[in-house]
Amino acid sequence: MENNKKSIFRSDAIDYQRQKWVGKALLLSKIPAPVIAGLCLVFMLALVLAMIFLDYSRRIDVDGEVITLPHSINIYSPQQGYIITTFVKVGDRVKKGDPLYELDVSRNTSSGSVSTVAVDSIKAQITNLYAIIAKLKSNKESTLQNLQVQIDNYAAAHKATEKVVNDARDGMRKMNESLKNYERYLKKGLITQDQLNYQRAQSLSQQSAWQALSNQSNQETIQLSQLRSDRLTRGADFDNQITQSESQVSDLERQLAENRANNSIIISAKLDGVIESLSVTPGQMVESSASLAQIKPVDNVKYYLLLWLPDNSLPYVKVGDGINIRYNAFPSDKFGQFPGKITSISSIPASPQEMSSYSSGSNQQKGSFYKILISIHDTEFSDKGKKLEISGGLQAKAIVFLETKPLYQWAIAPINKIKNSVTGVVSE
């Protein structure tokens, strides 16, 4: 009954009386107000001095990748075919021209490989020509030997004839002297006219014999010259035939090389280096321009970091500036940052084709980018005794430092932007 009775006081008034402060609240402070004011003044002064005398360098993160000079090269298939043989394995050191793969590019029909049939036919022709050349050389040798024997015999006979001619000449000279003596004897009356006539007849006979021998000697000389000329002519004829046959052999060997190239080709290394990777195995079919292997140069190799710098940052960088490098494969929270120095800056923007040839360039957004090269000081380092080294293609990010200005200039930069936006036409 009592609970149903209404109270003569409001519940809000009762709650207020219960929670009302019975004493006076005081805020006590142990630091005097002048000290607080002084500290605030020092803070403001330090802030002003920092804005005036401290500098800040604007910086950007730029994507890039490690390259080598000379570059690592990829070996591509020149045409479609099947891998027959692999001559190397990963880690092998090769020289320029060493074979890497043998690629089968032949065409097959119901009668067999077209290239194989053509190669066999050309080989048979080459064999026949070599046999003909051997016979020509043998015939040349025997013919020239026979002619030389005839020349030697004619030379010996001619020598004997010349000796007889000389003897006949001496006999004729003596006979003429004897004839002159007979003529003196006739004048003195020591001999008769018949004896002188007989002596004249003997002298004429001796002269006729000498003329006959002399003519024979001349004929032998002509014959000997003809034989020597024939020997040279026959030798030249054989040489011409041999040269023609050898020329045919050379042409057939060229055709044989072309047909072998249509059958299988050897893919060789294009520079000295180490086989970094092999993409195919024997029996595998490859398409034209398919990647087959990668060769890493090892001699006189220089490492650079290739960066793509946006055009709005180009005015603030120059050759010789330092940058900080962070490799994706070596996290900076563990390995830290690495130093680098700008060695070259392109004077024209990189073309899209050039950028697409690099993995770091293909990921760039639209815009103009300039290629810069960074010399790398540390190419090898260790972690807990494990030797680590950078390699071509390693992705990285670089902090490129741009313009440096005092802090107050950075603070009023928005005002400068507003000023530029409201400025009228700039006069010439």
Coordinates of C-alpha atoms in Angstrom, one line a residue:
M1 CA 0.0 0.0 0.0
E2 CA 2.9 2.3 0.9
N3 CA 4.7 1.5 -2.4
N4 CA 1.8 2.7 -4.3
K5 CA 1.9 6.1 -2.7
K6 CA 3.6 8.8 -4.8
S7 CA 6.6 10.6 -3.3
I8 CA 6.2 14.2 -2.8
F9 CA 9.8 14.8 -4.3
R10 CA 10.9 14.3 -7.9
S11 CA 13.3 11.5 -8.5
D12 CA 15.7 13.8 -10.5
A13 CA 15.9 16.2 -7.5
I14 CA 16.7 13.3 -5.2
D15 CA 19.5 12.0 -7.6
Y16 CA 20.9 15.5 -7.8
Q17 CA 21.2 15.9 -4.1
R18 CA 22.9 12.6 -3.8
Q19 CA 25.6 13.4 -6.5
K20 CA 26.1 17.0 -5.6
W21 CA 29.7 18.0 -4.6
V22 CA 30.0 18.7 -1.0
G23 CA 33.4 20.4 -1.4
K24 CA 35.3 22.8 -3.8
A25 CA 37.4 21.1 -6.7
L26 CA 40.8 22.6 -7.1
L27 CA 43.3 21.9 -10.1
L28 CA 46.8 21.6 -8.6
S29 CA 49.9 21.9 -10.8
K30 CA 53.6 21.3 -9.8
I31 CA 55.0 23.2 -12.9
P32 CA 54.7 27.0 -12.7
A33 CA 53.0 28.7 -15.6
P34 CA 56.2 30.7 -16.6
V35 CA 58.1 27.5 -17.1
I36 CA 55.4 26.1 -19.3
A37 CA 55.3 29.3 -21.3
G38 CA 59.1 29.2 -21.7
L39 CA 59.0 25.6 -22.9
C40 CA 56.4 26.4 -25.4
L41 CA 58.5 29.4 -26.6
V42 CA 61.6 27.1 -26.9
F43 CA 59.6 24.6 -28.9
M44 CA 58.3 27.2 -31.3
L45 CA 61.8 28.7 -31.7
A46 CA 63.2 25.2 -32.4
L47 CA 60.5 24.6 -34.9
V48 CA 61.2 27.9 -36.7
L49 CA 65.0 27.2 -36.7
A50 CA 64.4 23.7 -38.1
M51 CA 62.1 25.1 -40.8
I52 CA 64.9 27.6 -41.8
F53 CA 68.1 25.6 -41.5
L54 CA 67.1 22.0 -42.0
D55 CA 66.9 20.5 -45.5
Y56 CA 64.8 17.7 -46.9
S57 CA 65.5 15.8 -50.2
R58 CA 62.5 14.6 -52.1
R59 CA 62.8 11.0 -53.2
I60 CA 61.0 8.5 -55.3
D61 CA 60.9 4.7 -55.6
V62 CA 61.9 3.5 -59.0
D63 CA 61.7 -0.1 -60.4
G64 CA 64.6 -1.6 -62.1
E65 CA 66.6 -4.8 -62.7
V66 CA 70.2 -5.9 -62.7
I67 CA 71.8 -6.3 -66.2
T68 CA 75.3 -7.4 -67.2
L69 CA 77.6 -6.0 -69.9
P70 CA 77.9 -8.1 -72.0
H71 CA 74.3 -9.3 -71.5
S72 CA 73.2 -12.8 -70.9
I73 CA 71.8 -14.2 -74.1
N74 CA 69.0 -16.5 -74.9
I75 CA 69.4 -19.1 -77.7
Y76 CA 66.3 -19.5 -79.8
S77 CA 65.3 -22.1 -82.3
P78 CA 65.7 -20.9 -85.9
Q79 CA 62.9 -23.1 -87.2
Q80 CA 60.5 -25.8 -86.2
G81 CA 61.9 -29.3 -85.5
Y82 CA 62.8 -32.0 -83.1
I83 CA 65.8 -32.0 -80.7
I84 CA 68.0 -34.9 -81.6
T85 CA 71.0 -34.4 -79.3
T86 CA 72.0 -32.2 -76.5
F87 CA 75.8 -31.6 -76.3
V88 CA 75.9 -29.6 -73.0
K89 CA 74.4 -29.5 -69.5
V90 CA 73.7 -26.8 -67.1
G91 CA 76.9 -25.4 -65.6
D92 CA 79.1 -26.3 -68.5
R93 CA 81.5 -23.6 -69.7
V94 CA 81.3 -23.1 -73.5
K95 CA 83.2 -21.1 -76.1
K96 CA 81.8 -19.2 -79.0
G97 CA 80.9 -21.7 -81.7
D98 CA 80.6 -24.8 -79.5
P99 CA 77.6 -27.0 -80.4
L100 CA 74.6 -26.9 -78.0
Y101 CA 71.8 -28.8 -79.8
E102 CA 71.3 -30.8 -83.0
L103 CA 67.8 -30.0 -84.4
D104 CA 66.1 -32.4 -86.9
V105 CA 64.2 -30.3 -89.4
S106 CA 63.7 -32.9 -92.1
R107 CA 60.5 -33.7 -94.0
N108 CA 59.3 -37.3 -94.3
T109 CA 57.2 -38.9 -97.1
S110 CA 56.1 -42.5 -97.8
S111 CA 59.5 -43.1 -99.5
G112 CA 61.4 -41.8 -96.5
S113 CA 63.1 -38.6 -95.6
V114 CA 63.3 -36.2 -98.5
S115 CA 66.6 -34.7 -97.3
T116 CA 68.1 -38.2 -96.7
V117 CA 67.4 -39.3 -100.2
A118 CA 68.8 -36.1 -101.7
V119 CA 71.9 -36.4 -99.4
D120 CA 72.5 -40.0 -100.5
S121 CA 72.2 -39.1 -104.2
I122 CA 74.6 -36.2 -103.8
K123 CA 77.1 -38.4 -101.9
A124 CA 77.0 -41.0 -104.8
Q125 CA 77.8 -38.2 -107.3
I126 CA 80.6 -36.9 -105.2
T127 CA 82.1 -40.4 -104.9
N128 CA 81.9 -40.9 -108.7
L129 CA 83.6 -37.5 -109.3
Y130 CA 86.3 -38.4 -106.8
A131 CA 86.9 -41.6 -108.8
I132 CA 87.0 -39.7 -112.1
I133 CA 89.5 -37.3 -110.5
A134 CA 91.7 -40.1 -109.3
K135 CA 91.6 -41.7 -112.8
L136 CA 92.5 -38.4 -114.5
K137 CA 95.4 -37.9 -112.1
S138 CA 96.6 -41.5 -112.8
N139 CA 96.2 -41.0 -116.6
K140 CA 98.0 -37.7 -116.4
E141 CA 100.9 -39.2 -114.6
S142 CA 101.3 -42.2 -117.0
T143 CA 100.9 -40.0 -120.1
L144 CA 103.4 -37.5 -118.9
Q145 CA 105.8 -40.3 -118.0
N146 CA 105.5 -41.8 -121.5
L147 CA 106.0 -38.4 -123.1
Q148 CA 109.0 -37.8 -120.9
V149 CA 110.5 -41.2 -121.9
Q150 CA 110.0 -40.3 -125.6
I151 CA 111.6 -36.9 -124.9
D152 CA 114.5 -38.5 -123.2
N153 CA 115.0 -41.0 -126.0
Y154 CA 114.8 -38.3 -128.7
A155 CA 117.2 -36.2 -126.7
A156 CA 119.7 -39.0 -126.5
A157 CA 119.4 -39.8 -130.2
H158 CA 119.7 -36.1 -131.0
K159 CA 122.8 -35.8 -129.0
A160 CA 124.3 -38.8 -130.9
T161 CA 123.3 -37.2 -134.2
E162 CA 124.9 -33.9 -133.3
K163 CA 128.1 -35.8 -132.5
V164 CA 128.0 -37.4 -135.9
V165 CA 127.2 -34.0 -137.5
N166 CA 130.2 -32.5 -135.8
D167 CA 132.4 -35.4 -136.9
A168 CA 131.1 -35.0 -140.5
R169 CA 131.8 -31.2 -140.3
D170 CA 135.3 -31.9 -139.2
G171 CA 135.8 -34.5 -142.0
M172 CA 134.4 -32.0 -144.6
R173 CA 136.7 -29.3 -143.4
K174 CA 139.7 -31.6 -143.7
M175 CA 138.5 -32.8 -147.1
N176 CA 138.4 -29.1 -148.3
E177 CA 141.9 -28.5 -147.0
S178 CA 143.1 -31.6 -148.8
L179 CA 141.3 -30.4 -152.0
K180 CA 143.2 -27.2 -151.8
N181 CA 146.5 -29.1 -151.5
Y182 CA 145.6 -31.2 -154.5
E183 CA 145.0 -28.0 -156.5
R184 CA 148.5 -26.8 -155.6
Y185 CA 149.9 -30.2 -156.4
L186 CA 148.3 -30.1 -159.9
K187 CA 149.9 -26.7 -160.6
K188 CA 153.3 -28.1 -159.7
G189 CA 152.6 -31.2 -161.9
L190 CA 152.8 -33.6 -159.0
I191 CA 149.3 -35.1 -159.7
T192 CA 147.1 -35.6 -162.7
Q193 CA 143.7 -33.9 -163.4
D194 CA 141.9 -37.2 -162.8
Q195 CA 143.3 -37.4 -159.3
L196 CA 142.1 -33.8 -158.6
N197 CA 138.6 -34.6 -160.0
Y198 CA 138.4 -37.7 -157.8
Q199 CA 139.4 -35.6 -154.8
R200 CA 136.7 -33.1 -155.6
A201 CA 134.1 -35.8 -155.9
Q202 CA 135.1 -37.1 -152.5
S203 CA 134.8 -33.6 -151.1
L204 CA 131.3 -33.1 -152.6
S205 CA 130.2 -36.5 -151.2
Q206 CA 131.4 -35.6 -147.7
Q207 CA 129.6 -32.3 -148.0
S208 CA 126.4 -34.0 -149.0
A209 CA 126.7 -36.4 -146.1
W210 CA 127.2 -33.5 -143.7
Q211 CA 124.1 -31.7 -145.1
A212 CA 122.0 -34.9 -144.7
L213 CA 123.1 -35.3 -141.1
S214 CA 122.5 -31.6 -140.4
N215 CA 119.0 -31.9 -141.8
Q216 CA 118.3 -34.9 -139.6
S217 CA 119.6 -33.1 -136.6
N218 CA 117.2 -30.2 -137.3
Q219 CA 114.3 -32.6 -137.7
E220 CA 115.2 -34.2 -134.4
T221 CA 115.3 -30.7 -132.7
I222 CA 111.9 -29.9 -134.1
Q223 CA 110.5 -33.2 -133.0
L224 CA 112.0 -32.8 -129.6
S225 CA 110.4 -29.4 -129.2
Q226 CA 107.1 -30.8 -130.4
L227 CA 107.2 -33.5 -127.8
R228 CA 108.0 -31.1 -125.0
S229 CA 105.1 -28.8 -126.2
D230 CA 102.8 -31.9 -126.3
R231 CA 103.8 -32.8 -122.8
L232 CA 102.9 -29.3 -121.5
T233 CA 99.6 -29.3 -123.5
R234 CA 98.5 -32.7 -122.4
G235 CA 99.3 -31.8 -118.7
A236 CA 97.3 -28.6 -119.1
D237 CA 94.4 -30.6 -120.6
F238 CA 94.4 -33.1 -117.7
D239 CA 94.6 -30.2 -115.2
N240 CA 91.6 -28.5 -116.8
Q241 CA 89.6 -31.7 -116.6
I242 CA 90.6 -32.2 -113.0
T243 CA 89.8 -28.6 -112.1
Q244 CA 86.3 -29.0 -113.7
S245 CA 85.7 -32.2 -111.8
E246 CA 86.8 -30.6 -108.5
S247 CA 84.6 -27.6 -109.2
Q248 CA 81.7 -30.0 -109.7
V249 CA 82.6 -31.6 -106.4
S250 CA 82.6 -28.2 -104.6
D251 CA 79.2 -27.4 -106.0
L252 CA 77.8 -30.8 -104.9
E253 CA 79.3 -30.4 -101.5
R254 CA 77.6 -27.1 -101.2
Q255 CA 74.3 -28.8 -102.2
L256 CA 75.1 -31.5 -99.7
A257 CA 75.6 -28.9 -96.9
E258 CA 72.3 -27.3 -97.9
N259 CA 70.4 -30.6 -97.9
R260 CA 72.0 -31.5 -94.6
A261 CA 70.8 -28.2 -93.3
N262 CA 67.4 -29.1 -94.5
N263 CA 67.8 -32.4 -92.6
S264 CA 69.4 -31.3 -89.3
I265 CA 71.1 -28.2 -88.1
I266 CA 73.6 -27.6 -85.3
I267 CA 72.7 -24.8 -82.9
S268 CA 75.9 -23.3 -81.4
A269 CA 76.9 -20.9 -78.7
K270 CA 77.2 -17.2 -79.7
L271 CA 79.6 -16.2 -76.9
D272 CA 81.9 -17.5 -74.3
G273 CA 80.2 -18.2 -71.0
V274 CA 78.4 -20.7 -68.7
I275 CA 75.2 -22.6 -69.5
E276 CA 72.7 -21.0 -67.1
S277 CA 69.7 -23.0 -68.2
L278 CA 68.5 -25.5 -70.8
S279 CA 64.8 -25.4 -71.8
V280 CA 64.4 -28.6 -73.9
T281 CA 65.5 -32.2 -73.9
P282 CA 66.2 -34.7 -76.7
G283 CA 63.0 -35.8 -78.5
Q284 CA 61.1 -32.7 -77.7
M285 CA 59.5 -30.7 -80.5
V286 CA 60.2 -27.0 -80.6
E287 CA 58.6 -24.2 -82.5
S288 CA 60.4 -21.5 -84.4
S289 CA 61.8 -18.8 -82.1
A290 CA 61.3 -21.1 -79.0
S291 CA 63.8 -20.5 -76.2
L292 CA 66.4 -23.3 -76.0
A293 CA 69.1 -22.2 -73.6
Q294 CA 70.5 -19.2 -71.7
I295 CA 74.3 -18.4 -71.6
K296 CA 75.7 -16.3 -68.9
P297 CA 79.0 -14.4 -69.7
V298 CA 81.8 -14.9 -67.1
D299 CA 84.8 -13.0 -68.4
N300 CA 85.1 -9.2 -68.0
V301 CA 81.5 -9.0 -66.8
K302 CA 80.3 -5.7 -65.4
Y303 CA 77.0 -5.4 -63.4
Y304 CA 74.7 -2.4 -63.7
L305 CA 71.3 -1.6 -62.3
L306 CA 68.9 -0.5 -65.1
L307 CA 66.2 2.0 -63.9
W308 CA 63.3 3.7 -65.7
L309 CA 63.1 7.3 -64.5
P310 CA 59.9 9.2 -65.0
D311 CA 60.2 12.4 -67.1
N312 CA 59.1 14.7 -64.2
S313 CA 62.1 13.6 -62.2
L314 CA 64.7 14.0 -64.9
P315 CA 65.7 17.6 -64.2
Y316 CA 66.7 16.7 -60.6
V317 CA 69.2 13.9 -61.2
K318 CA 72.6 13.9 -62.8
V319 CA 75.5 11.6 -63.4
G320 CA 77.4 10.8 -60.2
D321 CA 74.4 11.1 -57.9
G322 CA 74.1 8.3 -55.3
I323 CA 71.1 6.1 -54.8
N324 CA 69.9 3.4 -52.4
I325 CA 69.2 -0.1 -53.8
R326 CA 66.9 -2.7 -52.4
Y327 CA 66.9 -6.1 -54.1
N328 CA 63.7 -8.1 -54.1
A329 CA 65.6 -11.3 -53.5
F330 CA 67.4 -9.9 -50.5
P331 CA 64.9 -8.1 -48.3
S332 CA 66.1 -4.8 -46.9
D333 CA 64.9 -5.6 -43.4
K334 CA 67.6 -8.3 -43.2
F335 CA 70.3 -7.3 -45.8
G336 CA 69.8 -3.6 -45.6
Q337 CA 70.2 -1.2 -48.6
F338 CA 73.1 -1.2 -51.0
P339 CA 74.8 1.9 -52.5
G340 CA 74.8 2.8 -56.2
K341 CA 76.0 5.6 -58.4
I342 CA 74.4 7.0 -61.6
T343 CA 76.8 6.4 -64.5
S344 CA 74.7 7.4 -67.5
I345 CA 71.3 9.0 -68.3
S346 CA 69.6 8.7 -71.7
S347 CA 68.9 12.0 -73.4
I348 CA 65.7 10.7 -75.1
P349 CA 62.8 8.7 -73.7
A350 CA 62.9 5.0 -74.1
S351 CA 60.7 3.5 -76.7
P352 CA 58.0 1.0 -75.8
Q353 CA 59.8 -1.7 -77.8
E354 CA 62.9 -1.2 -75.7
M355 CA 61.1 -1.2 -72.4
S356 CA 59.1 -4.3 -73.3
S357 CA 62.4 -6.2 -73.8
Y358 CA 63.0 -5.9 -70.0
S359 CA 60.7 -7.3 -67.3
S360 CA 61.0 -4.1 -65.2
G361 CA 60.1 -1.9 -68.2
S362 CA 57.0 -3.9 -69.2
N363 CA 55.4 -3.2 -65.8
Q364 CA 55.7 0.6 -66.1
Q365 CA 52.5 2.7 -66.4
K366 CA 51.9 4.9 -69.4
G367 CA 54.2 7.9 -69.7
S368 CA 57.7 8.9 -70.8
F369 CA 60.6 7.2 -69.1
Y370 CA 64.3 7.6 -69.4
K371 CA 66.8 4.8 -69.0
I372 CA 69.6 5.3 -66.5
L373 CA 72.4 3.0 -65.6
I374 CA 73.6 2.6 -62.0
S375 CA 77.1 1.2 -61.2
I376 CA 76.9 -1.4 -58.5
H377 CA 79.7 -1.6 -56.0
D378 CA 78.8 -4.7 -54.0
T379 CA 78.1 -7.7 -56.3
E380 CA 78.9 -10.4 -53.7
F381 CA 78.1 -10.7 -50.0
S382 CA 77.6 -13.4 -47.4
D383 CA 74.9 -14.3 -44.9
K384 CA 75.9 -16.7 -42.1
G385 CA 78.8 -18.0 -44.1
K386 CA 76.7 -18.5 -47.2
K387 CA 78.1 -16.7 -50.3
L388 CA 75.5 -14.8 -52.2
E389 CA 75.9 -12.8 -55.4
I390 CA 73.6 -10.8 -57.7
S391 CA 72.9 -12.0 -61.2
G392 CA 71.4 -10.5 -64.4
G393 CA 67.6 -10.1 -64.3
L394 CA 67.5 -9.6 -60.5
Q395 CA 64.6 -7.3 -59.8
A396 CA 65.2 -4.3 -57.5
K397 CA 63.8 -1.0 -56.3
A398 CA 65.9 2.1 -55.9
I399 CA 65.4 5.2 -53.9
V400 CA 66.4 8.1 -56.2
F401 CA 67.0 11.4 -54.4
L402 CA 65.7 14.5 -56.2
E403 CA 65.7 18.2 -55.3
T404 CA 66.8 19.3 -51.8
K405 CA 65.2 22.4 -50.2
P406 CA 64.8 23.9 -46.7
L407 CA 61.8 22.7 -44.8
Y408 CA 60.0 26.1 -45.0
Q409 CA 60.1 26.0 -48.8
W410 CA 58.4 22.6 -48.7
A411 CA 55.8 24.1 -46.3
I412 CA 54.9 26.9 -48.6
A413 CA 55.0 24.8 -51.7
P414 CA 51.1 24.7 -51.8
I415 CA 51.1 28.5 -51.8
N416 CA 53.4 28.5 -54.9
K417 CA 51.0 26.1 -56.6
I418 CA 48.2 28.5 -55.9
K419 CA 50.2 31.4 -57.1
N420 CA 51.0 29.6 -60.4
S421 CA 47.4 28.7 -60.9
V422 CA 46.2 32.3 -60.6
T423 CA 49.1 34.0 -62.5
G424 CA 48.1 35.4 -65.9
V425 CA 49.9 35.0 -69.2
V426 CA 53.7 35.1 -68.8
S427 CA 55.2 37.7 -71.1
E428 CA 58.1 37.0 -73.3

